[in-house]
mmCIF file of C-alpha atoms in Angstrom:
data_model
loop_
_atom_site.group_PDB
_atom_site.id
_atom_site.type_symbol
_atom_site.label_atom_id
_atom_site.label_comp_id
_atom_site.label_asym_id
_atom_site.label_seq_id
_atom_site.Cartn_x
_atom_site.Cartn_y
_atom_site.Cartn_z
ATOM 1 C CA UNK A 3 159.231 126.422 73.246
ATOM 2 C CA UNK A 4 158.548 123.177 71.227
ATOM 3 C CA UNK A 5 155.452 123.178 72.701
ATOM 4 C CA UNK A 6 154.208 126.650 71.666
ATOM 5 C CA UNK A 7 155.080 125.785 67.811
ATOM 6 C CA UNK A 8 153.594 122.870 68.079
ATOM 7 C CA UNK A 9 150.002 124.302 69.617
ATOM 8 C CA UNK A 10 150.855 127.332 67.420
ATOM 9 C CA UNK A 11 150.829 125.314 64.145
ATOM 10 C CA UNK A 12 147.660 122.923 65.292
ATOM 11 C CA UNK A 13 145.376 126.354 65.781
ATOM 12 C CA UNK A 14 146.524 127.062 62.335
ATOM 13 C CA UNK A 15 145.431 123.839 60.532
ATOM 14 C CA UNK A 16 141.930 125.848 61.293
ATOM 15 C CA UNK A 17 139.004 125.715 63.735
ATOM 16 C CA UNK A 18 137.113 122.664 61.446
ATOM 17 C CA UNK A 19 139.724 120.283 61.592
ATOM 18 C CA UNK A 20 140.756 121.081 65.203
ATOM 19 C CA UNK A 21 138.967 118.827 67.650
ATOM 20 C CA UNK A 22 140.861 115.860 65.449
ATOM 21 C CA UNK A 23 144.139 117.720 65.288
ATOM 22 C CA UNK A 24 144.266 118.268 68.720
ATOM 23 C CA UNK A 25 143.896 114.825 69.762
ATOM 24 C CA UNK A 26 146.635 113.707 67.565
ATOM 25 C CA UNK A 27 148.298 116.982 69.199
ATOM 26 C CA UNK A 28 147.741 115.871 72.571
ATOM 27 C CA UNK A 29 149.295 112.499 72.500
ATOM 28 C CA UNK A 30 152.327 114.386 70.431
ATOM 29 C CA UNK A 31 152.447 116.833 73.189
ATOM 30 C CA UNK A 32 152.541 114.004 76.276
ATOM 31 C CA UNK A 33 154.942 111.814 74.216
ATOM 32 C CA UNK A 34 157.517 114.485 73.418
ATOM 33 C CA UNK A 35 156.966 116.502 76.796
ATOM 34 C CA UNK A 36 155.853 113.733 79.426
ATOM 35 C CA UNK A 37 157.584 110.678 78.094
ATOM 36 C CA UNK A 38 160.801 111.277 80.095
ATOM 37 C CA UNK A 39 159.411 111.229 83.292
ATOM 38 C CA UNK A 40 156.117 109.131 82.794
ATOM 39 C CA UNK A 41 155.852 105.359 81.141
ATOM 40 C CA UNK A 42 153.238 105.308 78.749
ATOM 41 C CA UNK A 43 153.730 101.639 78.288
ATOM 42 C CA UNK A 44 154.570 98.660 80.939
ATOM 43 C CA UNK A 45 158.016 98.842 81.208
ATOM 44 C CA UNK A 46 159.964 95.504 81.222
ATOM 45 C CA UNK A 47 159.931 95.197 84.795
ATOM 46 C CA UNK A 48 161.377 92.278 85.110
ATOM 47 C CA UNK A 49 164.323 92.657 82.620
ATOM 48 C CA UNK A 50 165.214 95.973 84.215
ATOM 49 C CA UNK A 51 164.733 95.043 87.510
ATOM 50 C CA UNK A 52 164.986 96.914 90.882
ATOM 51 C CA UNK A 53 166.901 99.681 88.928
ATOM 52 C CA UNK A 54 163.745 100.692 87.276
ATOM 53 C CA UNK A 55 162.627 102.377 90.420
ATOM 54 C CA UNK A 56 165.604 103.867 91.433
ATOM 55 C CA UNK A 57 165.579 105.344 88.394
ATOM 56 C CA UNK A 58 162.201 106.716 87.871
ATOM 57 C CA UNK A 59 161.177 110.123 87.011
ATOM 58 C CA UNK A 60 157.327 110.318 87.673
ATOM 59 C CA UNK A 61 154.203 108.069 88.174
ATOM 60 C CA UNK A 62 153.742 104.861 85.473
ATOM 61 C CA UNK A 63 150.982 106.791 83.553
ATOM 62 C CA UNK A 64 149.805 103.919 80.960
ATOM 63 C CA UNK A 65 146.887 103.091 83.303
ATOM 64 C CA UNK A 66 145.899 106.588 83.625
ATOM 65 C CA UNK A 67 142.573 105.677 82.586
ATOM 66 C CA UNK A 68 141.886 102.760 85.336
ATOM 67 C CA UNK A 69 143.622 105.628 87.811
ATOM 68 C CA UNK A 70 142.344 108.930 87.719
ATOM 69 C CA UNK A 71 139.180 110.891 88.038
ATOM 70 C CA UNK A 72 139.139 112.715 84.801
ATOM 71 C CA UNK A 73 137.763 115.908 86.172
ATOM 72 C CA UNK A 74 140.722 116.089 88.849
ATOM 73 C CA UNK A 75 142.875 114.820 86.076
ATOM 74 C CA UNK A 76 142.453 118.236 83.901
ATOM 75 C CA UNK A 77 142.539 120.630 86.589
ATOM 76 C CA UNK A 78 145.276 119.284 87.998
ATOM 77 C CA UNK A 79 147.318 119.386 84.676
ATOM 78 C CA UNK A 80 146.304 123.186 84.977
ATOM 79 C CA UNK A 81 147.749 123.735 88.462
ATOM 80 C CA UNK A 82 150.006 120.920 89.313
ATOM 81 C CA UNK A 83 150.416 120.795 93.571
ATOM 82 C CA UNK A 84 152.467 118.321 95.205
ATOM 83 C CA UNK A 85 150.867 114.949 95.939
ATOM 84 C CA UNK A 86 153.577 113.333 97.247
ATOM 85 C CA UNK A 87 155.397 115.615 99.967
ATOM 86 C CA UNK A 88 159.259 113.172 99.474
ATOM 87 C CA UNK A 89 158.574 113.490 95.758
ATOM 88 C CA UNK A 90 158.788 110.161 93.646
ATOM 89 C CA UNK A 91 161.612 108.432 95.277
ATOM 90 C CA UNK A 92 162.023 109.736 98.846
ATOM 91 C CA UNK A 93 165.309 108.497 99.432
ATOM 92 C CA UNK A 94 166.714 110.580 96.575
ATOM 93 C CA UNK A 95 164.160 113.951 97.905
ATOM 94 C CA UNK A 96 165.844 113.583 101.339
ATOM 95 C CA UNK A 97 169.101 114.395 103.523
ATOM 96 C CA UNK A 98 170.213 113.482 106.802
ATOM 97 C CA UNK A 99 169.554 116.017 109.753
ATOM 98 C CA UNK A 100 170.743 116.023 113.340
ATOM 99 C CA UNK A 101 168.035 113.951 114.460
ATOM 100 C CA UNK A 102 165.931 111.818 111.520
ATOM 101 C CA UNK A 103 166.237 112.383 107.951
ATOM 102 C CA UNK A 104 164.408 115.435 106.278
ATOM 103 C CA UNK A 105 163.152 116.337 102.853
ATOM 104 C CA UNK A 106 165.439 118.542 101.057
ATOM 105 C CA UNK A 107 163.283 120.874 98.809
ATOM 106 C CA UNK A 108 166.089 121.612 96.398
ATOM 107 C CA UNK A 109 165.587 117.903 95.487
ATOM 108 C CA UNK A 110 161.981 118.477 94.499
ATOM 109 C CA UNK A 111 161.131 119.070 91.028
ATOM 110 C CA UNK A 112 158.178 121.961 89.989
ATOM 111 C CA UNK A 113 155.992 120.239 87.689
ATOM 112 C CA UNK A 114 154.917 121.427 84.487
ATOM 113 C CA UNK A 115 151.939 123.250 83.955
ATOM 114 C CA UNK A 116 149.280 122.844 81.186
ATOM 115 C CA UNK A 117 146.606 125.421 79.207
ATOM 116 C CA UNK A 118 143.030 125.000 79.983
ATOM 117 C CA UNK A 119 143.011 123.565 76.392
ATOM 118 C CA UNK A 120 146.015 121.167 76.297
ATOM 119 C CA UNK A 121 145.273 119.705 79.796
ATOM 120 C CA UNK A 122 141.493 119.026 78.300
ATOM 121 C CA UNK A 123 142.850 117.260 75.789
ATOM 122 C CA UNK A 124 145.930 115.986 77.054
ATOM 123 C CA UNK A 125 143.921 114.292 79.822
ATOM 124 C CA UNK A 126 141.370 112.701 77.440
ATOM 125 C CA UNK A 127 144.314 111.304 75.942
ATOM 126 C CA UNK A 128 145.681 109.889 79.185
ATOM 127 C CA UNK A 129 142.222 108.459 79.967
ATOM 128 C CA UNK A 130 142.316 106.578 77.010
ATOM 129 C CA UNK A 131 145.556 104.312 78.586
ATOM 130 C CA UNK A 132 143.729 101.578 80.241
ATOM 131 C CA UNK A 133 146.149 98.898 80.745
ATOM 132 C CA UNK A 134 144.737 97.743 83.711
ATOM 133 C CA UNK A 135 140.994 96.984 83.158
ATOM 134 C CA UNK A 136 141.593 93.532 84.070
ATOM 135 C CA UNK A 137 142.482 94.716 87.607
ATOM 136 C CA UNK A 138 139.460 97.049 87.387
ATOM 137 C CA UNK A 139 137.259 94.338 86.697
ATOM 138 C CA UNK A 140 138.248 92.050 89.234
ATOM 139 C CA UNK A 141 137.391 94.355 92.125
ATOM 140 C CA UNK A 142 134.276 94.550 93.819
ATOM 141 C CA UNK A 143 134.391 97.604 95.985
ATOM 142 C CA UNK A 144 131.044 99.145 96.567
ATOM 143 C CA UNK A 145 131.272 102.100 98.517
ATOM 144 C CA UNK A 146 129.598 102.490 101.636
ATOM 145 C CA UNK A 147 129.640 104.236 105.154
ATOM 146 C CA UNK A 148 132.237 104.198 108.029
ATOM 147 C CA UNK A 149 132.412 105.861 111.880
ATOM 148 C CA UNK A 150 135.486 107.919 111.296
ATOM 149 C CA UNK A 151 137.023 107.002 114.870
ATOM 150 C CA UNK A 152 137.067 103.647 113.404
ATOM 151 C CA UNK A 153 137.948 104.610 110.046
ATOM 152 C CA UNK A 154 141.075 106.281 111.862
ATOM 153 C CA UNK A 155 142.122 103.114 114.266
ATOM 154 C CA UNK A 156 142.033 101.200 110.355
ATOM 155 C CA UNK A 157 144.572 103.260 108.962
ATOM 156 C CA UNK A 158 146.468 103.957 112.140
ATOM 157 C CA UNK A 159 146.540 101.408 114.577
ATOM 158 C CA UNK A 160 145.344 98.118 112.863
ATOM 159 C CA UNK A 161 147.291 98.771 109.398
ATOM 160 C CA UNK A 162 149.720 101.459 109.922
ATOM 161 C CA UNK A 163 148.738 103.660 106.505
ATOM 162 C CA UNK A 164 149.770 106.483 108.717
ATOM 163 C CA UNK A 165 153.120 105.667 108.731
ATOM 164 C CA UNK A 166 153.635 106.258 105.223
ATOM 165 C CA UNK A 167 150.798 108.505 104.596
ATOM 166 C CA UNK A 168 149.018 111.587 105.359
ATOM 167 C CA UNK A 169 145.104 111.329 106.024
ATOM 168 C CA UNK A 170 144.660 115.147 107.258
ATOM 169 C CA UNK A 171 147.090 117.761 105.880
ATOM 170 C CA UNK A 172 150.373 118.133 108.194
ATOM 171 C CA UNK A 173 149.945 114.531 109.868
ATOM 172 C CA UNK A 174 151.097 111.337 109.048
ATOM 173 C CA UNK A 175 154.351 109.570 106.992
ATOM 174 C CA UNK A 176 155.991 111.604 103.956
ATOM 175 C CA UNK A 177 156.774 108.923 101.927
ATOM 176 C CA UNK A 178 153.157 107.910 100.153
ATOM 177 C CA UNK A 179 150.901 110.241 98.448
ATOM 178 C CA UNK A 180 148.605 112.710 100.608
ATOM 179 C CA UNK A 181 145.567 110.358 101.124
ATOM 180 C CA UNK A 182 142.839 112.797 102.502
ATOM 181 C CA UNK A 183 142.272 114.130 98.490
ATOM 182 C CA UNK A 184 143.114 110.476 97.403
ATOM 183 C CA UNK A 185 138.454 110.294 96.771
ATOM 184 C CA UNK A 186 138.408 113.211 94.648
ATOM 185 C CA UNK A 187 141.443 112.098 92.641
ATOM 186 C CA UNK A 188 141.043 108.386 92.205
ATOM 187 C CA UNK A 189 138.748 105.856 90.857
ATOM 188 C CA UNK A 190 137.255 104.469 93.704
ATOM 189 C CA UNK A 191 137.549 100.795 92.305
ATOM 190 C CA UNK A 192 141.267 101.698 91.346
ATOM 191 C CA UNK A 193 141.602 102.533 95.606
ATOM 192 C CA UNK A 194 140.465 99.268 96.736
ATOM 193 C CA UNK A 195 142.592 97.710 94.081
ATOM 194 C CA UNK A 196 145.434 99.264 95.082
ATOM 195 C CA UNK A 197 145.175 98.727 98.889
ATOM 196 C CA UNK A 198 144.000 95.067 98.021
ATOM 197 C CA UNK A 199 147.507 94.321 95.769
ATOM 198 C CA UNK A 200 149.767 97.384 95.062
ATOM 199 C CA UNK A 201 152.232 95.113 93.784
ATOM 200 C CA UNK A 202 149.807 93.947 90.763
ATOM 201 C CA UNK A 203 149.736 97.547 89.934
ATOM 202 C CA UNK A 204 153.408 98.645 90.072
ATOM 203 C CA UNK A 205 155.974 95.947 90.565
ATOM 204 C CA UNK A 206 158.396 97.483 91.938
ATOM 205 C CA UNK A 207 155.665 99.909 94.094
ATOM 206 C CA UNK A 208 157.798 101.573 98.147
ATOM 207 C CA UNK A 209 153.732 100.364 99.822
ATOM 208 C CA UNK A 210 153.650 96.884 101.194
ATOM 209 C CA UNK A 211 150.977 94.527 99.540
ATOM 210 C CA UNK A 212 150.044 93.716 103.082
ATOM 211 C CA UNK A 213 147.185 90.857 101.897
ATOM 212 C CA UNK A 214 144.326 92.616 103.405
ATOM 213 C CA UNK A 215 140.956 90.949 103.178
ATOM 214 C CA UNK A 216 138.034 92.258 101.275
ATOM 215 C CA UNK A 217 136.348 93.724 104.154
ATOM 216 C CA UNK A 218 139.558 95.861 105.719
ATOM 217 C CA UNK A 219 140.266 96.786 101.970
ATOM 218 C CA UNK A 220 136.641 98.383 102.014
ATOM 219 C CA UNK A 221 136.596 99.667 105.442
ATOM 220 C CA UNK A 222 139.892 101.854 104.241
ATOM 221 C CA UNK A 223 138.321 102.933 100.940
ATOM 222 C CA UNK A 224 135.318 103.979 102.555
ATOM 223 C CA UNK A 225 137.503 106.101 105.533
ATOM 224 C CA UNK A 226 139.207 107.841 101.926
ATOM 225 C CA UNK A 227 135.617 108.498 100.948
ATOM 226 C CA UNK A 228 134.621 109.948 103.981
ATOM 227 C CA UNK A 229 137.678 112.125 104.466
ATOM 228 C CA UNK A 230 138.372 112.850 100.643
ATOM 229 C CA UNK A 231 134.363 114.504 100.919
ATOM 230 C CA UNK A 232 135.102 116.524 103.913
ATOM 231 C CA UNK A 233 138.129 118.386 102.008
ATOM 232 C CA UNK A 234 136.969 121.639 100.429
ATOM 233 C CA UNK B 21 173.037 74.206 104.313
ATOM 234 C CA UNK B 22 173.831 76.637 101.869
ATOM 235 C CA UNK B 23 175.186 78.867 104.568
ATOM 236 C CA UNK B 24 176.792 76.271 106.115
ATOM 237 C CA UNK B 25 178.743 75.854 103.073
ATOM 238 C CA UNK B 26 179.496 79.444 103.325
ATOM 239 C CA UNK B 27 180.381 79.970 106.422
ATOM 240 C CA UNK B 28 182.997 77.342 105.415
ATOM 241 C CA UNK B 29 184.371 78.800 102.571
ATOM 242 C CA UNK B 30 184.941 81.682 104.656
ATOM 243 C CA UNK B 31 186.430 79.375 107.226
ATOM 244 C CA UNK B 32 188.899 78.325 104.534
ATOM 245 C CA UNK B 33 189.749 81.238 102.420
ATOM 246 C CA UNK B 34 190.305 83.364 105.365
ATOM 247 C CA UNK B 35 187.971 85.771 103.822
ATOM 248 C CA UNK B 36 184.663 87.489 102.878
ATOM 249 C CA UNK B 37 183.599 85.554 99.308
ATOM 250 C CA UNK B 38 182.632 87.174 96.446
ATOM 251 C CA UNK B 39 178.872 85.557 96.672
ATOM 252 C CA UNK B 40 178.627 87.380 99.984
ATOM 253 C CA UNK B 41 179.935 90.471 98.999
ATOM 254 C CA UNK B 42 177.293 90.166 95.958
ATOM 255 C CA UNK B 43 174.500 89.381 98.124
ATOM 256 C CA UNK B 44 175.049 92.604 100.340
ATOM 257 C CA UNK B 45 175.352 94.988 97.394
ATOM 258 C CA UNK B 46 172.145 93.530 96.398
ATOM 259 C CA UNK B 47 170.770 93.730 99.905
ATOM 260 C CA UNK B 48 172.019 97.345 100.238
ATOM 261 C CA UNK B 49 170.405 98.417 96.815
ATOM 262 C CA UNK B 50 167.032 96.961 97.727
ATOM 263 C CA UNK B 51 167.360 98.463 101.417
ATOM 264 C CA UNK B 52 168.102 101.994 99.672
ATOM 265 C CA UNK B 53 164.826 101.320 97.786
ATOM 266 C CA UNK B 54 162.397 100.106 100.257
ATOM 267 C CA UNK B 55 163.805 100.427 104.085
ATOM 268 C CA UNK B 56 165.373 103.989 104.028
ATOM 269 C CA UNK B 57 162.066 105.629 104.510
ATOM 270 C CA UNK B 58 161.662 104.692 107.479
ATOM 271 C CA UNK B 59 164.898 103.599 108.531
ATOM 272 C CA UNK B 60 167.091 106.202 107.169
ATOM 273 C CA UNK B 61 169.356 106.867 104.899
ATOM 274 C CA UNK B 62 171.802 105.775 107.140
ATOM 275 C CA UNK B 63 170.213 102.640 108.615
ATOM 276 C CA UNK B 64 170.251 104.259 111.989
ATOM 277 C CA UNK B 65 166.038 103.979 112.307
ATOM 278 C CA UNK B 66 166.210 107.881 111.400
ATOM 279 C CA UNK B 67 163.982 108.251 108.645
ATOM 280 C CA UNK B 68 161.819 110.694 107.045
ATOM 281 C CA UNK B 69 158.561 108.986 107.992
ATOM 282 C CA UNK B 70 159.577 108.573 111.606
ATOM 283 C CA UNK B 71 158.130 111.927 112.792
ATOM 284 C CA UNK B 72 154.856 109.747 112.091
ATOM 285 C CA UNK B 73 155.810 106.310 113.589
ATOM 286 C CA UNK B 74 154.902 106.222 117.452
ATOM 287 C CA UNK B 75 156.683 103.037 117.705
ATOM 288 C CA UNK B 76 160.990 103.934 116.469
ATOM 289 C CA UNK B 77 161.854 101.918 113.898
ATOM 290 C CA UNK B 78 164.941 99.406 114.526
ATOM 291 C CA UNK B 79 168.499 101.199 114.128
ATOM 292 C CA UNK B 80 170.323 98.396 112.251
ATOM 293 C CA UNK B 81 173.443 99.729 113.379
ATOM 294 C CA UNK B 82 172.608 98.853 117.229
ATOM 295 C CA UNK B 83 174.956 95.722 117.697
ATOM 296 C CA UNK B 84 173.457 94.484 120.797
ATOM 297 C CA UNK B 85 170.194 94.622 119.804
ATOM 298 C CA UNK B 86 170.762 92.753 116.249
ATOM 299 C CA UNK B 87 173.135 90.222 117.570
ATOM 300 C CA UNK B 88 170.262 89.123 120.098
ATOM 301 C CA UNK B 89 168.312 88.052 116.896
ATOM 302 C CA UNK B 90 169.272 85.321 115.064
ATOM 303 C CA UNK B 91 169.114 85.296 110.867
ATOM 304 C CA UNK B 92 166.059 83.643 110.858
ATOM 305 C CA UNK B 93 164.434 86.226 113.123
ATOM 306 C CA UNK B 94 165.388 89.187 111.085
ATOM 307 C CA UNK B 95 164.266 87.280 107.422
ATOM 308 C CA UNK B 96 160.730 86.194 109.521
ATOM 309 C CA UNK B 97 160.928 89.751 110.305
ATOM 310 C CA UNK B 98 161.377 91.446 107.077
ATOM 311 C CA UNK B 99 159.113 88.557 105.387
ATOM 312 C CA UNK B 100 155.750 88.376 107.750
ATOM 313 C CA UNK B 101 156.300 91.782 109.184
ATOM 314 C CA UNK B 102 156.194 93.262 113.293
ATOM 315 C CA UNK B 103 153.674 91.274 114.077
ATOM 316 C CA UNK B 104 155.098 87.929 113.186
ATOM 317 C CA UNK B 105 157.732 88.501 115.993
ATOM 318 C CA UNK B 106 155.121 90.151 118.317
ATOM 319 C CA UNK B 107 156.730 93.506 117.439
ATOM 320 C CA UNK B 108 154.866 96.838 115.819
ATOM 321 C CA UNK B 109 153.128 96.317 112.893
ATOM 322 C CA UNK B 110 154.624 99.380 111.581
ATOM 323 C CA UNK B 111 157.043 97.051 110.529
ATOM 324 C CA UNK B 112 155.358 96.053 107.706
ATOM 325 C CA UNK B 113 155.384 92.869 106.159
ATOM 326 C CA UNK B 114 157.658 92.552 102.754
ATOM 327 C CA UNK B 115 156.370 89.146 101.713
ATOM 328 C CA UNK B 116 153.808 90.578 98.984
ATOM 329 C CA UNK B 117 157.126 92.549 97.485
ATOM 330 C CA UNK B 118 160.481 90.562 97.798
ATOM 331 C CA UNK B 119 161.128 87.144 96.975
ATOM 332 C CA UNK B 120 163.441 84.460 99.671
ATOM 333 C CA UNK B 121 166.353 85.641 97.630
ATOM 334 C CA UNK B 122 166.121 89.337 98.185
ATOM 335 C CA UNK B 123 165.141 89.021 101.822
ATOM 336 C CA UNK B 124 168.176 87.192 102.258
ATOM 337 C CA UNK B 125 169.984 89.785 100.910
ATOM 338 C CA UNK B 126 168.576 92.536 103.094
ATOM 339 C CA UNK B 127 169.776 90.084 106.175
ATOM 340 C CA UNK B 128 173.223 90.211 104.735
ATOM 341 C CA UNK B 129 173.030 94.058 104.151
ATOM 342 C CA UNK B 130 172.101 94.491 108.392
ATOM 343 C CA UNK B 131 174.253 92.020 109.436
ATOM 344 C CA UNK B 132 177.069 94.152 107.690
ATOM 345 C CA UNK B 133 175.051 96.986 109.451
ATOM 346 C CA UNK B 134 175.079 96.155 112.674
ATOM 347 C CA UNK B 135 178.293 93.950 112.580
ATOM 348 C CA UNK B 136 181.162 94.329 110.114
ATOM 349 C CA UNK B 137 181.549 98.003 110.856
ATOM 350 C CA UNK B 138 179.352 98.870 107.831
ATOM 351 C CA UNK B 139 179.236 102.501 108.668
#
């Protein structure tokens, strides 16, 4: 409802002064409607501790731009489909069964859905939040090739990804995001990154920073390339 | 040393202290957090990853099985991961994550688990 006045009243301030209006609009739009769920800043994570996560509504969005292919990033915004099959904190998306706990779907939120307009501009306004170039900069990733027998044994035998994650659709852990569309999504440099040190990323991240060399950080990176290229 | 001391104020007072009882509300908050996904809610190695895990995770309820491991096991465990005590390396390693003091924690939260009836 807010929303439609607000879009509403930026199409009337008139088609010259739009592009600029619309900017303004979109971070408006993302801090009144996105705010709740999504940190645009760092939160205190220290000060707040452990509780921060247990609290948490949605992904930290204030590195957006160090995160997210921006192409994904506005079609996505368009038609939002789960990423992460035990939502953002799986122990609050789940209930106990007879035999191992199960995600209850009532628990699941339905994300909100953007125009073609607002999510072009909403996500050149997230791409602008680049908190993390540091990290960006510090990571030497090049991509390159892997056999994808051995790019499976990586994330399944020798590191256990699986366990947490899915790297073909219906197999693999619930907790993580789906991996196998993790290439077309994500920065490649942010990927390696994040394998490398998840913890530099998000504090108080549910993946292990399991202190992988440089070359097992690029052999997984490269198995996400070659399975995120395979997906339709 | 430090449990030591404990252990003796225990001795004394006849009871559970109230730095125990602080350290397993702690432990249990991180455990909900970080251990339940694989875990379970519960604690009974039931959770809603382990349709994925070919290895089971450890039910932390199992008395026989955590009694056979001393304290320092379990924290090795929790710190340096499966592998570190020639186990799964399912069991990830926490060490990146958690600090000595929340580790410690976590071993209070199973022992309570597995020992003092924390159903």
């Amino acid at each position: 409802m807010k929303q439609g006045i607000l879009w509403a009243a930026l199409i009337l301030v008139g088609l010259g002064s739009a592009p600029v209006a619309l900017a303004a609009g979109a971070e408006e739009l993302v801090r009144t409607e996105c705010a709740a769920c999504h940190a645009l800043e760092r939160p205190d994570y220290e000060a707040l501790g452990i509780q921060e996560r247990i609290d948490r509504k949605g992904p930290p969005l204030y590195y957006a731009g160090n995160k997210f292919q921006p192409e994904w990033l506005e079609s996505w915004l368009q038609n939002p489909t789960r990423l992460r099959p035990a939502g953002i904190f799986p122990a609050a998306a789940v209930k106990e069964s007879e035999e191992f706990d199960v995600i209850d779907p009532d628990k699941l939120i339905e994300h909100p859905a953007l125009t073609a307009e607002q999510a072009s501009e909403v996500a050149t306004y997230l791409m602008s939040l680049r908190h993390h170039d540091d990290l960006i900069a510090a990571n030497t990733y090049e991509p390159g090739t892997i056999a994808k027998r051995m790019g499976q044994l990586n994330f399944s035998k020798f590191n256990g990804c699986d366990a947490c994650h899915s790297d073909e659709p219906g197999y693999g852990g619930l907790s993580g995001p789906e991996l196998y569309t993790a290439w077309q999504r994500l920065q490649p440099a942010f990927i390696a990154s994040f394998i490398a040190d998840p913890v530099a990323w998000d504090p108080h991240t549910l993946m292990p920073k399991s202190g992988l060399n440089e070359g097992a950080v690029a052999r997984l990176t490269n198995y996400l390339k070659l399975i995120g290229e395979e997906q339709p | 040393m430090k449990k030591s001391l404990l252990m003796a104020a225990t001795l004394a007072l006849g009871c559970i202290p109230l730095a125990y009882a602080d350290d397993v509300a702690r432990g249990e908050k991180l455990y909900n957090v970080y251990c339940v996904q694989c875990h379970g809610l519960s604690g009974h190695g039931d959770g809603v990853n382990v349709p994925a895990l070919s290895v089971q995770p450890r039910n932390h309820h199992d008395t026989a099985e955590m009694t056979a491991r001393s304290d320092e096991e379990l924290f090795k465990a929790v710190k340096h991961g499966g592998k570190s005590i020639n186990k799964s390396v399912l069991m990830p390693a926490w060490g990146g994550n958690l600090d000595d003091d929340d580790i410690h924690a976590l071993v209070s939260h199973m022992r309570n688990l597995c020992c003092r009836n924390g159903e």
